[in-house]
mmCIF file with all atom_site columns, C-alpha atoms in Angstrom:
data_model
loop_
_atom_site.group_PDB
_atom_site.id
_atom_site.type_symbol
_atom_site.label_atom_id
_atom_site.label_alt_id
_atom_site.label_comp_id
_atom_site.label_asym_id
_atom_site.label_entity_id
_atom_site.label_seq_id
_atom_site.pdbx_PDB_ins_code
_atom_site.Cartn_x
_atom_site.Cartn_y
_atom_site.Cartn_z
_atom_site.occupancy
_atom_site.B_iso_or_equiv
_atom_site.pdbx_formal_charge
_atom_site.auth_seq_id
_atom_site.auth_comp_id
_atom_site.auth_asym_id
_atom_site.auth_atom_id
_atom_site.pdbx_PDB_model_num
ATOM 1   C CA . UNK A 1 1   ? -29.868 1.012   41.870 1.00 0.00 ? 14  UNK A CA 1
ATOM 2   C CA . UNK A 1 2   ? -26.463 -0.364  41.009 1.00 0.00 ? 15  UNK A CA 1
ATOM 3   C CA . UNK A 1 3   ? -22.854 -0.035  42.191 1.00 0.00 ? 16  UNK A CA 1
ATOM 4   C CA . UNK A 1 4   ? -20.300 -0.436  39.381 1.00 0.00 ? 17  UNK A CA 1
ATOM 5   C CA . UNK A 1 5   ? -16.712 0.432   38.483 1.00 0.00 ? 18  UNK A CA 1
ATOM 6   C CA . UNK A 1 6   ? -15.897 3.193   36.002 1.00 0.00 ? 19  UNK A CA 1
ATOM 7   C CA . UNK A 1 7   ? -13.910 1.841   33.185 1.00 0.00 ? 20  UNK A CA 1
ATOM 8   C CA . UNK A 1 8   ? -10.453 3.265   32.830 1.00 0.00 ? 21  UNK A CA 1
ATOM 9   C CA . UNK A 1 9   ? -9.666  4.010   29.120 1.00 0.00 ? 22  UNK A CA 1
ATOM 10  C CA . UNK A 1 10  ? -5.990  3.217   29.505 1.00 0.00 ? 23  UNK A CA 1
ATOM 11  C CA . UNK A 1 11  ? -6.527  -0.267  31.154 1.00 0.00 ? 24  UNK A CA 1
ATOM 12  C CA . UNK A 1 12  ? -4.125  -2.917  29.697 1.00 0.00 ? 25  UNK A CA 1
ATOM 13  C CA . UNK A 1 13  ? -3.615  -6.659  29.964 1.00 0.00 ? 26  UNK A CA 1
ATOM 14  C CA . UNK A 1 14  ? -1.931  -7.633  33.168 1.00 0.00 ? 27  UNK A CA 1
ATOM 15  C CA . UNK A 1 15  ? -1.048  -10.375 35.717 1.00 0.00 ? 28  UNK A CA 1
ATOM 16  C CA . UNK A 1 16  ? -1.293  -9.438  39.417 1.00 0.00 ? 29  UNK A CA 1
ATOM 17  C CA . UNK A 1 17  ? -0.754  -11.198 42.661 1.00 0.00 ? 30  UNK A CA 1
ATOM 18  C CA . UNK A 1 18  ? -4.151  -11.187 44.607 1.00 0.00 ? 31  UNK A CA 1
ATOM 19  C CA . UNK A 1 19  ? -2.859  -12.971 47.698 1.00 0.00 ? 32  UNK A CA 1
ATOM 20  C CA . UNK A 1 20  ? 0.262   -14.901 48.731 1.00 0.00 ? 33  UNK A CA 1
ATOM 21  C CA . UNK A 1 21  ? 0.212   -17.200 51.722 1.00 0.00 ? 34  UNK A CA 1
ATOM 22  C CA . UNK A 1 22  ? 2.674   -19.908 53.057 1.00 0.00 ? 35  UNK A CA 1
ATOM 23  C CA . UNK A 1 23  ? 0.601   -22.636 51.361 1.00 0.00 ? 36  UNK A CA 1
ATOM 24  C CA . UNK A 1 24  ? -1.015  -20.947 48.347 1.00 0.00 ? 37  UNK A CA 1
ATOM 25  C CA . UNK A 1 25  ? -0.759  -18.178 45.808 1.00 0.00 ? 38  UNK A CA 1
ATOM 26  C CA . UNK A 1 26  ? -3.693  -16.551 44.018 1.00 0.00 ? 39  UNK A CA 1
ATOM 27  C CA . UNK A 1 27  ? -2.925  -14.796 40.707 1.00 0.00 ? 40  UNK A CA 1
ATOM 28  C CA . UNK A 1 28  ? -5.228  -12.751 38.480 1.00 0.00 ? 41  UNK A CA 1
ATOM 29  C CA . UNK A 1 29  ? -4.375  -12.729 34.732 1.00 0.00 ? 42  UNK A CA 1
ATOM 30  C CA . UNK A 1 30  ? -6.487  -10.143 32.791 1.00 0.00 ? 43  UNK A CA 1
ATOM 31  C CA . UNK A 1 31  ? -7.073  -9.419  29.094 1.00 0.00 ? 44  UNK A CA 1
ATOM 32  C CA . UNK A 1 32  ? -8.745  -6.034  28.176 1.00 0.00 ? 45  UNK A CA 1
ATOM 33  C CA . UNK A 1 33  ? -10.633 -5.630  24.903 1.00 0.00 ? 46  UNK A CA 1
ATOM 34  C CA . UNK A 1 34  ? -11.431 -1.911  24.662 1.00 0.00 ? 47  UNK A CA 1
ATOM 35  C CA . UNK A 1 35  ? -13.027 -2.300  21.275 1.00 0.00 ? 48  UNK A CA 1
ATOM 36  C CA . UNK A 1 36  ? -15.618 -4.803  22.566 1.00 0.00 ? 49  UNK A CA 1
ATOM 37  C CA . UNK A 1 37  ? -15.601 -3.367  26.053 1.00 0.00 ? 50  UNK A CA 1
ATOM 38  C CA . UNK A 1 38  ? -14.786 -6.742  27.703 1.00 0.00 ? 51  UNK A CA 1
ATOM 39  C CA . UNK A 1 39  ? -12.526 -7.865  30.331 1.00 0.00 ? 52  UNK A CA 1
ATOM 40  C CA . UNK A 1 40  ? -11.664 -11.608 30.408 1.00 0.00 ? 53  UNK A CA 1
ATOM 41  C CA . UNK A 1 41  ? -9.507  -13.298 32.996 1.00 0.00 ? 54  UNK A CA 1
ATOM 42  C CA . UNK A 1 42  ? -8.409  -16.241 35.057 1.00 0.00 ? 55  UNK A CA 1
ATOM 43  C CA . UNK A 1 43  ? -8.088  -16.349 38.791 1.00 0.00 ? 56  UNK A CA 1
ATOM 44  C CA . UNK A 1 44  ? -5.429  -19.094 39.340 1.00 0.00 ? 57  UNK A CA 1
ATOM 45  C CA . UNK A 1 45  ? -5.063  -20.649 42.652 1.00 0.00 ? 58  UNK A CA 1
ATOM 46  C CA . UNK A 1 46  ? -1.774  -22.544 43.148 1.00 0.00 ? 59  UNK A CA 1
ATOM 47  C CA . UNK A 1 47  ? -1.137  -24.825 46.029 1.00 0.00 ? 60  UNK A CA 1
ATOM 48  C CA . UNK A 1 48  ? 0.496   -28.151 46.925 1.00 0.00 ? 61  UNK A CA 1
ATOM 49  C CA . UNK A 1 49  ? -2.785  -29.742 45.976 1.00 0.00 ? 62  UNK A CA 1
ATOM 50  C CA . UNK A 1 50  ? -2.486  -28.514 42.412 1.00 0.00 ? 63  UNK A CA 1
ATOM 51  C CA . UNK A 1 51  ? -3.841  -25.528 40.375 1.00 0.00 ? 64  UNK A CA 1
ATOM 52  C CA . UNK A 1 52  ? -7.419  -24.299 40.230 1.00 0.00 ? 65  UNK A CA 1
ATOM 53  C CA . UNK A 1 53  ? -8.627  -22.072 37.464 1.00 0.00 ? 66  UNK A CA 1
ATOM 54  C CA . UNK A 1 54  ? -11.596 -19.713 37.833 1.00 0.00 ? 67  UNK A CA 1
ATOM 55  C CA . UNK A 1 55  ? -12.396 -17.953 34.474 1.00 0.00 ? 68  UNK A CA 1
ATOM 56  C CA . UNK A 1 56  ? -14.469 -14.873 34.124 1.00 0.00 ? 69  UNK A CA 1
ATOM 57  C CA . UNK A 1 57  ? -15.799 -12.534 31.373 1.00 0.00 ? 70  UNK A CA 1
ATOM 58  C CA . UNK A 1 58  ? -17.580 -9.263  31.811 1.00 0.00 ? 71  UNK A CA 1
ATOM 59  C CA . UNK A 1 59  ? -18.680 -6.486  29.512 1.00 0.00 ? 72  UNK A CA 1
ATOM 60  C CA . UNK A 1 60  ? -18.280 -3.023  30.898 1.00 0.00 ? 73  UNK A CA 1
ATOM 61  C CA . UNK A 1 61  ? -20.162 0.196   30.360 1.00 0.00 ? 74  UNK A CA 1
ATOM 62  C CA . UNK A 1 62  ? -19.439 3.800   31.097 1.00 0.00 ? 75  UNK A CA 1
ATOM 63  C CA . UNK A 1 63  ? -21.970 5.722   33.337 1.00 0.00 ? 76  UNK A CA 1
ATOM 64  C CA . UNK A 1 64  ? -23.369 7.503   30.354 1.00 0.00 ? 77  UNK A CA 1
ATOM 65  C CA . UNK A 1 65  ? -23.954 4.269   28.448 1.00 0.00 ? 78  UNK A CA 1
ATOM 66  C CA . UNK A 1 66  ? -25.764 2.747   31.514 1.00 0.00 ? 79  UNK A CA 1
ATOM 67  C CA . UNK A 1 67  ? -27.810 5.987   31.672 1.00 0.00 ? 80  UNK A CA 1
ATOM 68  C CA . UNK A 1 68  ? -28.772 5.581   27.974 1.00 0.00 ? 81  UNK A CA 1
ATOM 69  C CA . UNK A 1 69  ? -29.887 2.015   28.492 1.00 0.00 ? 82  UNK A CA 1
ATOM 70  C CA . UNK A 1 70  ? -31.918 3.007   31.452 1.00 0.00 ? 83  UNK A CA 1
ATOM 71  C CA . UNK A 1 71  ? -33.437 5.824   29.560 1.00 0.00 ? 84  UNK A CA 1
ATOM 72  C CA . UNK A 1 72  ? -34.577 3.560   26.637 1.00 0.00 ? 85  UNK A CA 1
ATOM 73  C CA . UNK A 1 73  ? -36.328 1.392   29.035 1.00 0.00 ? 86  UNK A CA 1
ATOM 74  C CA . UNK A 1 74  ? -38.190 4.181   30.821 1.00 0.00 ? 87  UNK A CA 1
ATOM 75  C CA . UNK A 1 75  ? -35.915 5.144   33.785 1.00 0.00 ? 88  UNK A CA 1
ATOM 76  C CA . UNK A 1 76  ? -34.530 8.502   34.688 1.00 0.00 ? 89  UNK A CA 1
ATOM 77  C CA . UNK A 1 77  ? -31.334 8.995   36.717 1.00 0.00 ? 90  UNK A CA 1
ATOM 78  C CA . UNK A 1 78  ? -32.194 10.379  40.165 1.00 0.00 ? 91  UNK A CA 1
ATOM 79  C CA . UNK A 1 79  ? -28.719 10.453  41.781 1.00 0.00 ? 92  UNK A CA 1
ATOM 80  C CA . UNK A 1 80  ? -25.244 9.242   41.427 1.00 0.00 ? 93  UNK A CA 1
ATOM 81  C CA . UNK A 1 81  ? -22.562 9.136   44.080 1.00 0.00 ? 94  UNK A CA 1
ATOM 82  C CA . UNK A 1 82  ? -18.998 7.719   44.106 1.00 0.00 ? 95  UNK A CA 1
ATOM 83  C CA . UNK A 1 83  ? -19.783 5.448   47.086 1.00 0.00 ? 96  UNK A CA 1
ATOM 84  C CA . UNK A 1 84  ? -22.473 4.429   49.525 1.00 0.00 ? 97  UNK A CA 1
ATOM 85  C CA . UNK A 1 85  ? -21.382 7.324   51.814 1.00 0.00 ? 98  UNK A CA 1
ATOM 86  C CA . UNK A 1 86  ? -22.944 9.697   49.219 1.00 0.00 ? 99  UNK A CA 1
ATOM 87  C CA . UNK A 1 87  ? -19.433 11.265  48.369 1.00 0.00 ? 100 UNK A CA 1
ATOM 88  C CA . UNK A 1 88  ? -19.690 13.337  45.168 1.00 0.00 ? 101 UNK A CA 1
ATOM 89  C CA . UNK A 1 89  ? -19.168 11.499  41.979 1.00 0.00 ? 102 UNK A CA 1
ATOM 90  C CA . UNK A 1 90  ? -16.752 13.235  39.730 1.00 0.00 ? 103 UNK A CA 1
ATOM 91  C CA . UNK A 1 91  ? -14.275 12.571  36.836 1.00 0.00 ? 104 UNK A CA 1
ATOM 92  C CA . UNK A 1 92  ? -11.713 11.008  39.303 1.00 0.00 ? 105 UNK A CA 1
ATOM 93  C CA . UNK A 1 93  ? -14.256 8.617   40.714 1.00 0.00 ? 106 UNK A CA 1
ATOM 94  C CA . UNK A 1 94  ? -13.323 4.862   40.208 1.00 0.00 ? 107 UNK A CA 1
ATOM 95  C CA . UNK A 1 95  ? -16.803 3.541   40.949 1.00 0.00 ? 108 UNK A CA 1
ATOM 96  C CA . UNK A 1 96  ? -20.428 4.759   41.231 1.00 0.00 ? 109 UNK A CA 1
ATOM 97  C CA . UNK A 1 97  ? -23.639 4.092   43.059 1.00 0.00 ? 110 UNK A CA 1
ATOM 98  C CA . UNK A 1 98  ? -26.458 5.241   40.751 1.00 0.00 ? 111 UNK A CA 1
ATOM 99  C CA . UNK A 1 99  ? -30.203 5.346   41.339 1.00 0.00 ? 112 UNK A CA 1
ATOM 100 C CA . UNK A 1 100 ? -32.903 5.593   38.640 1.00 0.00 ? 113 UNK A CA 1
ATOM 101 C CA . UNK A 1 101 ? -36.752 5.823   38.918 1.00 0.00 ? 114 UNK A CA 1
ATOM 102 C CA . UNK A 1 102 ? -39.557 5.080   36.445 1.00 0.00 ? 115 UNK A CA 1
ATOM 103 C CA . UNK A 1 103 ? -40.107 8.006   34.216 1.00 0.00 ? 116 UNK A CA 1
#
């Protein structure tokens, strides 16, 4: 069982403000590499005490790619929903909760 986001094909590099308080600012700088299906970024915390950097890198997969990996290791998809409330997964879903079982 996993919960994961559904990749957006038109995702682009961007910088966003994650939070802004009187004494600190948290920015997220994101670089998207659709060819390698990776997202790299930096969470940057700015405060009077200085800047802190929290780098991250992830590789994303589409639901069909995850299903293929599961299948090649002996698992079959049992169910997929768009959330933990079991709402129907569809082409507009931004995330999925998927369950597999041993074949």
